[in-house]
């Protein structure tokens, strides 16, 4: 979803385990681009937030790195190649 957002300025996912639909959308401003993130749930309603795009993407990359590091330590870990590939792709897109 975040990689899609970096390519086209919009991302959507409804793959979360708790049936929450997530969307990301870019807001272009003169100073810093902003990002709106929204969650919709049948049981909890609708929540929305806005923050600076660069800060959001940096946090996503940091949390992905922490997740991968934790999973690598897990002896039950299955193949993480796809996640590692997406992590590197995300970092590269963030540099552009």
PDB file of N, CA, C and O in Angstrom, residues 3-75:
ATOM      1  N   UNK A   3       4.022   1.497  -0.975  1.00  0.00           N
ATOM      2  CA  UNK A   3       4.746   1.556  -2.247  1.00  0.00           C
ATOM      3  C   UNK A   3       3.822   2.089  -3.343  1.00  0.00           C
ATOM      4  O   UNK A   3       4.217   2.945  -4.134  1.00  0.00           O
ATOM      5  N   UNK A   4       2.592   1.617  -3.372  1.00  0.00           N
ATOM      6  CA  UNK A   4       1.609   2.128  -4.333  1.00  0.00           C
ATOM      7  C   UNK A   4       1.401   3.626  -4.126  1.00  0.00           C
ATOM      8  O   UNK A   4       1.358   4.400  -5.080  1.00  0.00           O
ATOM      9  N   UNK A   5       1.308   4.054  -2.880  1.00  0.00           N
ATOM     10  CA  UNK A   5       1.138   5.472  -2.557  1.00  0.00           C
ATOM     11  C   UNK A   5       2.301   6.296  -3.102  1.00  0.00           C
ATOM     12  O   UNK A   5       2.109   7.361  -3.686  1.00  0.00           O
ATOM     13  N   UNK A   6       3.526   5.817  -2.931  1.00  0.00           N
ATOM     14  CA  UNK A   6       4.685   6.562  -3.421  1.00  0.00           C
ATOM     15  C   UNK A   6       4.697   6.661  -4.940  1.00  0.00           C
ATOM     16  O   UNK A   6       5.197   7.639  -5.494  1.00  0.00           O
ATOM     17  N   UNK A   7       4.141   5.675  -5.624  1.00  0.00           N
ATOM     18  CA  UNK A   7       4.088   5.707  -7.087  1.00  0.00           C
ATOM     19  C   UNK A   7       2.998   6.643  -7.608  1.00  0.00           C
ATOM     20  O   UNK A   7       3.237   7.394  -8.553  1.00  0.00           O
ATOM     21  N   UNK A   8       1.811   6.589  -7.013  1.00  0.00           N
ATOM     22  CA  UNK A   8       0.669   7.297  -7.604  1.00  0.00           C
ATOM     23  C   UNK A   8       0.007   8.320  -6.677  1.00  0.00           C
ATOM     24  O   UNK A   8      -0.923   9.007  -7.085  1.00  0.00           O
ATOM     25  N   UNK A   9       0.448   8.423  -5.443  1.00  0.00           N
ATOM     26  CA  UNK A   9      -0.134   9.394  -4.518  1.00  0.00           C
ATOM     27  C   UNK A   9      -1.378   8.902  -3.800  1.00  0.00           C
ATOM     28  O   UNK A   9      -2.040   9.662  -3.097  1.00  0.00           O
ATOM     29  N   UNK A  10      -1.699   7.617  -3.960  1.00  0.00           N
ATOM     30  CA  UNK A  10      -2.863   7.034  -3.289  1.00  0.00           C
ATOM     31  C   UNK A  10      -2.593   5.559  -3.046  1.00  0.00           C
ATOM     32  O   UNK A  10      -2.023   4.878  -3.889  1.00  0.00           O
ATOM     33  N   UNK A  11      -2.994   5.066  -1.892  1.00  0.00           N
ATOM     34  CA  UNK A  11      -2.851   3.648  -1.594  1.00  0.00           C
ATOM     35  C   UNK A  11      -4.045   3.167  -0.792  1.00  0.00           C
ATOM     36  O   UNK A  11      -4.629   3.913  -0.017  1.00  0.00           O
ATOM     37  N   UNK A  12      -4.420   1.913  -0.999  1.00  0.00           N
ATOM     38  CA  UNK A  12      -5.581   1.360  -0.311  1.00  0.00           C
ATOM     39  C   UNK A  12      -5.315  -0.097   0.036  1.00  0.00           C
ATOM     40  O   UNK A  12      -4.719  -0.823  -0.742  1.00  0.00           O
ATOM     41  N   UNK A  13      -5.737  -0.490   1.231  1.00  0.00           N
ATOM     42  CA  UNK A  13      -5.572  -1.872   1.659  1.00  0.00           C
ATOM     43  C   UNK A  13      -6.730  -2.264   2.556  1.00  0.00           C
ATOM     44  O   UNK A  13      -7.153  -1.493   3.406  1.00  0.00           O
ATOM     45  N   UNK A  14      -7.231  -3.443   2.373  1.00  0.00           N
ATOM     46  CA  UNK A  14      -8.229  -3.985   3.294  1.00  0.00           C
ATOM     47  C   UNK A  14      -7.833  -5.404   3.671  1.00  0.00           C
ATOM     48  O   UNK A  14      -8.658  -6.269   3.847  1.00  0.00           O
ATOM     49  N   UNK A  15      -6.546  -5.623   3.815  1.00  0.00           N
ATOM     50  CA  UNK A  15      -6.027  -6.939   4.141  1.00  0.00           C
ATOM     51  C   UNK A  15      -5.777  -7.131   5.628  1.00  0.00           C
ATOM     52  O   UNK A  15      -5.293  -8.166   6.038  1.00  0.00           O
ATOM     53  N   UNK A  16      -6.080  -6.121   6.429  1.00  0.00           N
ATOM     54  CA  UNK A  16      -5.805  -6.248   7.853  1.00  0.00           C
ATOM     55  C   UNK A  16      -6.654  -7.337   8.478  1.00  0.00           C
ATOM     56  O   UNK A  16      -7.754  -7.643   8.021  1.00  0.00           O
ATOM     57  N   UNK A  17      -6.146  -7.932   9.522  1.00  0.00           N
ATOM     58  CA  UNK A  17      -6.805  -9.062  10.168  1.00  0.00           C
ATOM     59  C   UNK A  17      -8.133  -8.690  10.823  1.00  0.00           C
ATOM     60  O   UNK A  17      -8.979  -9.523  11.029  1.00  0.00           O
ATOM     61  N   UNK A  18      -8.290  -7.420  11.157  1.00  0.00           N
ATOM     62  CA  UNK A  18      -9.501  -7.011  11.863  1.00  0.00           C
ATOM     63  C   UNK A  18     -10.500  -6.284  10.960  1.00  0.00           C
ATOM     64  O   UNK A  18     -11.308  -5.495  11.425  1.00  0.00           O
ATOM     65  N   UNK A  19     -10.446  -6.546   9.657  1.00  0.00           N
ATOM     66  CA  UNK A  19     -11.381  -5.993   8.672  1.00  0.00           C
ATOM     67  C   UNK A  19     -11.432  -4.468   8.653  1.00  0.00           C
ATOM     68  O   UNK A  19     -12.489  -3.876   8.467  1.00  0.00           O
ATOM     69  N   UNK A  20     -10.289  -3.837   8.823  1.00  0.00           N
ATOM     70  CA  UNK A  20     -10.199  -2.390   8.710  1.00  0.00           C
ATOM     71  C   UNK A  20      -9.633  -2.051   7.338  1.00  0.00           C
ATOM     72  O   UNK A  20      -8.634  -2.614   6.915  1.00  0.00           O
ATOM     73  N   UNK A  21     -10.297  -1.150   6.643  1.00  0.00           N
ATOM     74  CA  UNK A  21      -9.811  -0.691   5.345  1.00  0.00           C
ATOM     75  C   UNK A  21      -8.965   0.569   5.558  1.00  0.00           C
ATOM     76  O   UNK A  21      -9.417   1.538   6.155  1.00  0.00           O
ATOM     77  N   UNK A  22      -7.733   0.531   5.085  1.00  0.00           N
ATOM     78  CA  UNK A  22      -6.810   1.656   5.228  1.00  0.00           C
ATOM     79  C   UNK A  22      -6.628   2.346   3.885  1.00  0.00           C
ATOM     80  O   UNK A  22      -6.507   1.686   2.857  1.00  0.00           O
ATOM     81  N   UNK A  23      -6.586   3.683   3.884  1.00  0.00           N
ATOM     82  CA  UNK A  23      -6.272   4.435   2.676  1.00  0.00           C
ATOM     83  C   UNK A  23      -5.248   5.521   3.013  1.00  0.00           C
ATOM     84  O   UNK A  23      -5.234   6.052   4.129  1.00  0.00           O
ATOM     85  N   UNK A  24      -4.395   5.810   2.043  1.00  0.00           N
ATOM     86  CA  UNK A  24      -3.416   6.887   2.127  1.00  0.00           C
ATOM     87  C   UNK A  24      -3.625   7.793   0.929  1.00  0.00           C
ATOM     88  O   UNK A  24      -3.855   7.314  -0.176  1.00  0.00           O
ATOM     89  N   UNK A  25      -3.532   9.101   1.142  1.00  0.00           N
ATOM     90  CA  UNK A  25      -3.695  10.031   0.036  1.00  0.00           C
ATOM     91  C   UNK A  25      -2.769  11.224   0.227  1.00  0.00           C
ATOM     92  O   UNK A  25      -2.641  11.755   1.330  1.00  0.00           O
ATOM     93  N   UNK A  26      -2.117  11.650  -0.858  1.00  0.00           N
ATOM     94  CA  UNK A  26      -1.164  12.761  -0.814  1.00  0.00           C
ATOM     95  C   UNK A  26      -1.892  14.095  -0.960  1.00  0.00           C
ATOM     96  O   UNK A  26      -2.805  14.237  -1.768  1.00  0.00           O
ATOM     97  N   UNK A  27      -1.459  15.071  -0.165  1.00  0.00           N
ATOM     98  CA  UNK A  27      -1.921  16.452  -0.285  1.00  0.00           C
ATOM     99  C   UNK A  27      -0.692  17.285  -0.629  1.00  0.00           C
ATOM    100  O   UNK A  27       0.256  17.345   0.159  1.00  0.00           O
ATOM    101  N   UNK A  28      -0.699  17.899  -1.796  1.00  0.00           N
ATOM    102  CA  UNK A  28       0.439  18.711  -2.226  1.00  0.00           C
ATOM    103  C   UNK A  28       0.320  20.114  -1.632  1.00  0.00           C
ATOM    104  O   UNK A  28      -0.717  20.766  -1.758  1.00  0.00           O
ATOM    105  N   UNK A  29       1.378  20.567  -0.961  1.00  0.00           N
ATOM    106  CA  UNK A  29       1.428  21.915  -0.404  1.00  0.00           C
ATOM    107  C   UNK A  29       2.729  22.566  -0.831  1.00  0.00           C
ATOM    108  O   UNK A  29       3.653  21.905  -1.297  1.00  0.00           O
ATOM    109  N   UNK A  30       2.833  23.880  -0.636  1.00  0.00           N
ATOM    110  CA  UNK A  30       4.050  24.591  -1.033  1.00  0.00           C
ATOM    111  C   UNK A  30       5.236  24.213  -0.155  1.00  0.00           C
ATOM    112  O   UNK A  30       6.354  24.122  -0.629  1.00  0.00           O
ATOM    113  N   UNK A  31       5.020  24.021   1.131  1.00  0.00           N
ATOM    114  CA  UNK A  31       6.124  23.699   2.038  1.00  0.00           C
ATOM    115  C   UNK A  31       6.485  22.222   2.008  1.00  0.00           C
ATOM    116  O   UNK A  31       7.495  21.822   1.483  1.00  0.00           O
ATOM    117  N   UNK A  32       5.681  21.422   2.623  1.00  0.00           N
ATOM    118  CA  UNK A  32       5.905  19.979   2.713  1.00  0.00           C
ATOM    119  C   UNK A  32       4.638  19.255   2.290  1.00  0.00           C
ATOM    120  O   UNK A  32       3.545  19.660   2.670  1.00  0.00           O
ATOM    121  N   UNK A  33       4.809  18.189   1.526  1.00  0.00           N
ATOM    122  CA  UNK A  33       3.645  17.383   1.180  1.00  0.00           C
ATOM    123  C   UNK A  33       3.094  16.748   2.449  1.00  0.00           C
ATOM    124  O   UNK A  33       3.843  16.371   3.348  1.00  0.00           O
ATOM    125  N   UNK A  34       1.792  16.650   2.502  1.00  0.00           N
ATOM    126  CA  UNK A  34       1.118  16.018   3.634  1.00  0.00           C
ATOM    127  C   UNK A  34       0.511  14.706   3.167  1.00  0.00           C
ATOM    128  O   UNK A  34       0.321  14.472   1.980  1.00  0.00           O
ATOM    129  N   UNK A  35       0.195  13.872   4.128  1.00  0.00           N
ATOM    130  CA  UNK A  35      -0.448  12.601   3.835  1.00  0.00           C
ATOM    131  C   UNK A  35      -1.660  12.458   4.747  1.00  0.00           C
ATOM    132  O   UNK A  35      -1.588  12.772   5.938  1.00  0.00           O
ATOM    133  N   UNK A  36      -2.771  12.064   4.168  1.00  0.00           N
ATOM    134  CA  UNK A  36      -3.933  11.729   4.992  1.00  0.00           C
ATOM    135  C   UNK A  36      -4.005  10.213   5.046  1.00  0.00           C
ATOM    136  O   UNK A  36      -3.823   9.542   4.044  1.00  0.00           O
ATOM    137  N   UNK A  37      -4.218   9.705   6.226  1.00  0.00           N
ATOM    138  CA  UNK A  37      -4.421   8.272   6.374  1.00  0.00           C
ATOM    139  C   UNK A  37      -5.751   8.084   7.061  1.00  0.00           C
ATOM    140  O   UNK A  37      -6.122   8.813   7.968  1.00  0.00           O
ATOM    141  N   UNK A  38      -6.487   7.123   6.565  1.00  0.00           N
ATOM    142  CA  UNK A  38      -7.861   6.924   6.994  1.00  0.00           C
ATOM    143  C   UNK A  38      -8.103   5.445   7.245  1.00  0.00           C
ATOM    144  O   UNK A  38      -7.610   4.596   6.517  1.00  0.00           O
ATOM    145  N   UNK A  39      -8.849   5.152   8.292  1.00  0.00           N
ATOM    146  CA  UNK A  39      -9.251   3.773   8.547  1.00  0.00           C
ATOM    147  C   UNK A  39     -10.771   3.720   8.653  1.00  0.00           C
ATOM    148  O   UNK A  39     -11.395   4.592   9.245  1.00  0.00           O
ATOM    149  N   UNK A  40     -11.337   2.708   8.021  1.00  0.00           N
ATOM    150  CA  UNK A  40     -12.787   2.505   8.054  1.00  0.00           C
ATOM    151  C   UNK A  40     -13.051   1.098   8.566  1.00  0.00           C
ATOM    152  O   UNK A  40     -12.464   0.126   8.099  1.00  0.00           O
ATOM    153  N   UNK A  41     -13.941   1.017   9.526  1.00  0.00           N
ATOM    154  CA  UNK A  41     -14.312  -0.267  10.096  1.00  0.00           C
ATOM    155  C   UNK A  41     -15.824  -0.328  10.221  1.00  0.00           C
ATOM    156  O   UNK A  41     -16.469   0.670  10.546  1.00  0.00           O
ATOM    157  N   UNK A  42     -16.352  -1.491   9.987  1.00  0.00           N
ATOM    158  CA  UNK A  42     -17.810  -1.655  10.134  1.00  0.00           C
ATOM    159  C   UNK A  42     -18.244  -1.470  11.579  1.00  0.00           C
ATOM    160  O   UNK A  42     -19.330  -0.996  11.851  1.00  0.00           O
ATOM    161  N   UNK A  43     -17.389  -1.861  12.509  1.00  0.00           N
ATOM    162  CA  UNK A  43     -17.772  -1.802  13.916  1.00  0.00           C
ATOM    163  C   UNK A  43     -17.307  -0.533  14.626  1.00  0.00           C
ATOM    164  O   UNK A  43     -17.945  -0.081  15.551  1.00  0.00           O
ATOM    165  N   UNK A  44     -16.196   0.059  14.180  1.00  0.00           N
ATOM    166  CA  UNK A  44     -15.640   1.223  14.887  1.00  0.00           C
ATOM    167  C   UNK A  44     -15.821   2.543  14.151  1.00  0.00           C
ATOM    168  O   UNK A  44     -15.428   3.585  14.646  1.00  0.00           O
ATOM    169  N   UNK A  45     -16.361   2.511  12.953  1.00  0.00           N
ATOM    170  CA  UNK A  45     -16.586   3.748  12.211  1.00  0.00           C
ATOM    171  C   UNK A  45     -15.379   4.183  11.397  1.00  0.00           C
ATOM    172  O   UNK A  45     -14.660   3.365  10.847  1.00  0.00           O
ATOM    173  N   UNK A  46     -15.156   5.486  11.374  1.00  0.00           N
ATOM    174  CA  UNK A  46     -14.206   6.112  10.467  1.00  0.00           C
ATOM    175  C   UNK A  46     -13.234   6.977  11.272  1.00  0.00           C
ATOM    176  O   UNK A  46     -13.654   7.795  12.081  1.00  0.00           O
ATOM    177  N   UNK A  47     -11.925   6.821  11.051  1.00  0.00           N
ATOM    178  CA  UNK A  47     -10.906   7.650  11.694  1.00  0.00           C
ATOM    179  C   UNK A  47      -9.979   8.194  10.626  1.00  0.00           C
ATOM    180  O   UNK A  47      -9.677   7.511   9.650  1.00  0.00           O
ATOM    181  N   UNK A  48      -9.508   9.435  10.833  1.00  0.00           N
ATOM    182  CA  UNK A  48      -8.668  10.068   9.836  1.00  0.00           C
ATOM    183  C   UNK A  48      -7.581  10.880  10.524  1.00  0.00           C
ATOM    184  O   UNK A  48      -7.798  11.441  11.592  1.00  0.00           O
ATOM    185  N   UNK A  49      -6.402  10.929   9.904  1.00  0.00           N
ATOM    186  CA  UNK A  49      -5.305  11.721  10.427  1.00  0.00           C
ATOM    187  C   UNK A  49      -4.491  12.328   9.302  1.00  0.00           C
ATOM    188  O   UNK A  49      -4.549  11.870   8.164  1.00  0.00           O
ATOM    189  N   UNK A  50      -3.737  13.381   9.635  1.00  0.00           N
ATOM    190  CA  UNK A  50      -2.882  14.051   8.665  1.00  0.00           C
ATOM    191  C   UNK A  50      -1.519  14.273   9.307  1.00  0.00           C
ATOM    192  O   UNK A  50      -1.430  14.644  10.482  1.00  0.00           O
ATOM    193  N   UNK A  51      -0.458  14.059   8.536  1.00  0.00           N
ATOM    194  CA  UNK A  51       0.892  14.373   9.006  1.00  0.00           C
ATOM    195  C   UNK A  51       1.778  14.664   7.802  1.00  0.00           C
ATOM    196  O   UNK A  51       1.349  14.513   6.662  1.00  0.00           O
ATOM    197  N   UNK A  52       3.012  15.086   8.076  1.00  0.00           N
ATOM    198  CA  UNK A  52       3.942  15.342   6.985  1.00  0.00           C
ATOM    199  C   UNK A  52       4.330  14.030   6.327  1.00  0.00           C
ATOM    200  O   UNK A  52       4.617  13.043   6.995  1.00  0.00           O
ATOM    201  N   UNK A  53       4.356  14.040   5.003  1.00  0.00           N
ATOM    202  CA  UNK A  53       4.630  12.831   4.234  1.00  0.00           C
ATOM    203  C   UNK A  53       6.002  12.238   4.577  1.00  0.00           C
ATOM    204  O   UNK A  53       6.125  11.039   4.811  1.00  0.00           O
ATOM    205  N   UNK A  54       7.030  13.066   4.605  1.00  0.00           N
ATOM    206  CA  UNK A  54       8.389  12.578   4.854  1.00  0.00           C
ATOM    207  C   UNK A  54       8.466  11.893   6.218  1.00  0.00           C
ATOM    208  O   UNK A  54       9.077  10.832   6.359  1.00  0.00           O
ATOM    209  N   UNK A  55       7.855  12.491   7.221  1.00  0.00           N
ATOM    210  CA  UNK A  55       7.851  11.906   8.574  1.00  0.00           C
ATOM    211  C   UNK A  55       7.138  10.558   8.576  1.00  0.00           C
ATOM    212  O   UNK A  55       7.612   9.589   9.177  1.00  0.00           O
ATOM    213  N   UNK A  56       6.003  10.474   7.907  1.00  0.00           N
ATOM    214  CA  UNK A  56       5.225   9.241   7.848  1.00  0.00           C
ATOM    215  C   UNK A  56       6.022   8.117   7.171  1.00  0.00           C
ATOM    216  O   UNK A  56       6.113   7.012   7.697  1.00  0.00           O
ATOM    217  N   UNK A  57       6.601   8.420   6.005  1.00  0.00           N
ATOM    218  CA  UNK A  57       7.351   7.404   5.261  1.00  0.00           C
ATOM    219  C   UNK A  57       8.567   6.947   6.053  1.00  0.00           C
ATOM    220  O   UNK A  57       8.873   5.748   6.095  1.00  0.00           O
ATOM    221  N   UNK A  58       9.245   7.880   6.702  1.00  0.00           N
ATOM    222  CA  UNK A  58      10.402   7.525   7.539  1.00  0.00           C
ATOM    223  C   UNK A  58       9.992   6.570   8.648  1.00  0.00           C
ATOM    224  O   UNK A  58      10.683   5.582   8.916  1.00  0.00           O
ATOM    225  N   UNK A  59       8.876   6.819   9.281  1.00  0.00           N
ATOM    226  CA  UNK A  59       8.390   5.936  10.348  1.00  0.00           C
ATOM    227  C   UNK A  59       8.000   4.568   9.812  1.00  0.00           C
ATOM    228  O   UNK A  59       8.251   3.546  10.450  1.00  0.00           O
ATOM    229  N   UNK A  60       7.379   4.523   8.642  1.00  0.00           N
ATOM    230  CA  UNK A  60       7.026   3.235   8.033  1.00  0.00           C
ATOM    231  C   UNK A  60       8.290   2.413   7.784  1.00  0.00           C
ATOM    232  O   UNK A  60       8.346   1.222   8.095  1.00  0.00           O
ATOM    233  N   UNK A  61       9.318   3.057   7.235  1.00  0.00           N
ATOM    234  CA  UNK A  61      10.584   2.359   6.968  1.00  0.00           C
ATOM    235  C   UNK A  61      11.210   1.871   8.265  1.00  0.00           C
ATOM    236  O   UNK A  61      11.671   0.727   8.355  1.00  0.00           O
ATOM    237  N   UNK A  62      11.231   2.718   9.288  1.00  0.00           N
ATOM    238  CA  UNK A  62      11.805   2.318  10.583  1.00  0.00           C
ATOM    239  C   UNK A  62      11.059   1.133  11.192  1.00  0.00           C
ATOM    240  O   UNK A  62      11.675   0.192  11.701  1.00  0.00           O
ATOM    241  N   UNK A  63       9.733   1.165  11.154  1.00  0.00           N
ATOM    242  CA  UNK A  63       8.950   0.067  11.727  1.00  0.00           C
ATOM    243  C   UNK A  63       9.108  -1.208  10.897  1.00  0.00           C
ATOM    244  O   UNK A  63       9.138  -2.304  11.457  1.00  0.00           O
ATOM    245  N   UNK A  64       9.214  -1.094   9.585  1.00  0.00           N
ATOM    246  CA  UNK A  64       9.437  -2.276   8.741  1.00  0.00           C
ATOM    247  C   UNK A  64      10.783  -2.909   9.074  1.00  0.00           C
ATOM    248  O   UNK A  64      10.898  -4.128   9.162  1.00  0.00           O
ATOM    249  N   UNK A  65      11.793  -2.087   9.280  1.00  0.00           N
ATOM    250  CA  UNK A  65      13.117  -2.598   9.647  1.00  0.00           C
ATOM    251  C   UNK A  65      13.058  -3.328  10.990  1.00  0.00           C
ATOM    252  O   UNK A  65      13.596  -4.430  11.141  1.00  0.00           O
ATOM    253  N   UNK A  66      12.374  -2.725  11.969  1.00  0.00           N
ATOM    254  CA  UNK A  66      12.233  -3.370  13.282  1.00  0.00           C
ATOM    255  C   UNK A  66      11.497  -4.705  13.156  1.00  0.00           C
ATOM    256  O   UNK A  66      11.864  -5.685  13.793  1.00  0.00           O
ATOM    257  N   UNK A  67      10.455  -4.734  12.346  1.00  0.00           N
ATOM    258  CA  UNK A  67       9.695  -5.959  12.141  1.00  0.00           C
ATOM    259  C   UNK A  67      10.568  -7.047  11.529  1.00  0.00           C
ATOM    260  O   UNK A  67      10.583  -8.188  11.994  1.00  0.00           O
ATOM    261  N   UNK A  68      11.311  -6.681  10.475  1.00  0.00           N
ATOM    262  CA  UNK A  68      12.183  -7.663   9.825  1.00  0.00           C
ATOM    263  C   UNK A  68      13.260  -8.166  10.776  1.00  0.00           C
ATOM    264  O   UNK A  68      13.569  -9.362  10.797  1.00  0.00           O
ATOM    265  N   UNK A  69      13.824  -7.270  11.562  1.00  0.00           N
ATOM    266  CA  UNK A  69      14.854  -7.663  12.536  1.00  0.00           C
ATOM    267  C   UNK A  69      14.276  -8.634  13.558  1.00  0.00           C
ATOM    268  O   UNK A  69      14.894  -9.650  13.880  1.00  0.00           O
ATOM    269  N   UNK A  70      13.088  -8.341  14.051  1.00  0.00           N
ATOM    270  CA  UNK A  70      12.432  -9.219  15.016  1.00  0.00           C
ATOM    271  C   UNK A  70      12.115 -10.577  14.389  1.00  0.00           C
ATOM    272  O   UNK A  70      12.376 -11.617  14.996  1.00  0.00           O
ATOM    273  N   UNK A  71      11.585 -10.573  13.177  1.00  0.00           N
ATOM    274  CA  UNK A  71      11.231 -11.829  12.514  1.00  0.00           C
ATOM    275  C   UNK A  71      12.454 -12.688  12.217  1.00  0.00           C
ATOM    276  O   UNK A  71      12.378 -13.908  12.258  1.00  0.00           O
ATOM    277  N   UNK A  72      13.579 -12.057  11.899  1.00  0.00           N
ATOM    278  CA  UNK A  72      14.801 -12.818  11.631  1.00  0.00           C
ATOM    279  C   UNK A  72      15.275 -13.562  12.878  1.00  0.00           C
ATOM    280  O   UNK A  72      15.902 -14.603  12.784  1.00  0.00           O
ATOM    281  N   UNK A  73      14.964 -13.035  14.063  1.00  0.00           N
ATOM    282  CA  UNK A  73      15.357 -13.671  15.318  1.00  0.00           C
ATOM    283  C   UNK A  73      14.402 -14.802  15.706  1.00  0.00           C
ATOM    284  O   UNK A  73      14.734 -15.626  16.550  1.00  0.00           O
ATOM    285  N   UNK A  74      13.234 -14.826  15.101  1.00  0.00           N
ATOM    286  CA  UNK A  74      12.211 -15.823  15.399  1.00  0.00           C
ATOM    287  C   UNK A  74      12.582 -17.137  14.716  1.00  0.00           C
ATOM    288  O   UNK A  74      12.695 -17.198  13.488  1.00  0.00           O
ATOM    289  N   UNK A  75      12.745 -18.179  15.479  1.00  0.00           N
ATOM    290  CA  UNK A  75      13.144 -19.471  14.908  1.00  0.00           C
ATOM    291  C   UNK A  75      12.035 -20.095  14.067  1.00  0.00           C
ATOM    292  O   UNK A  75      12.285 -20.986  13.281  1.00  0.00           O
TER     293      UNK A  75
END
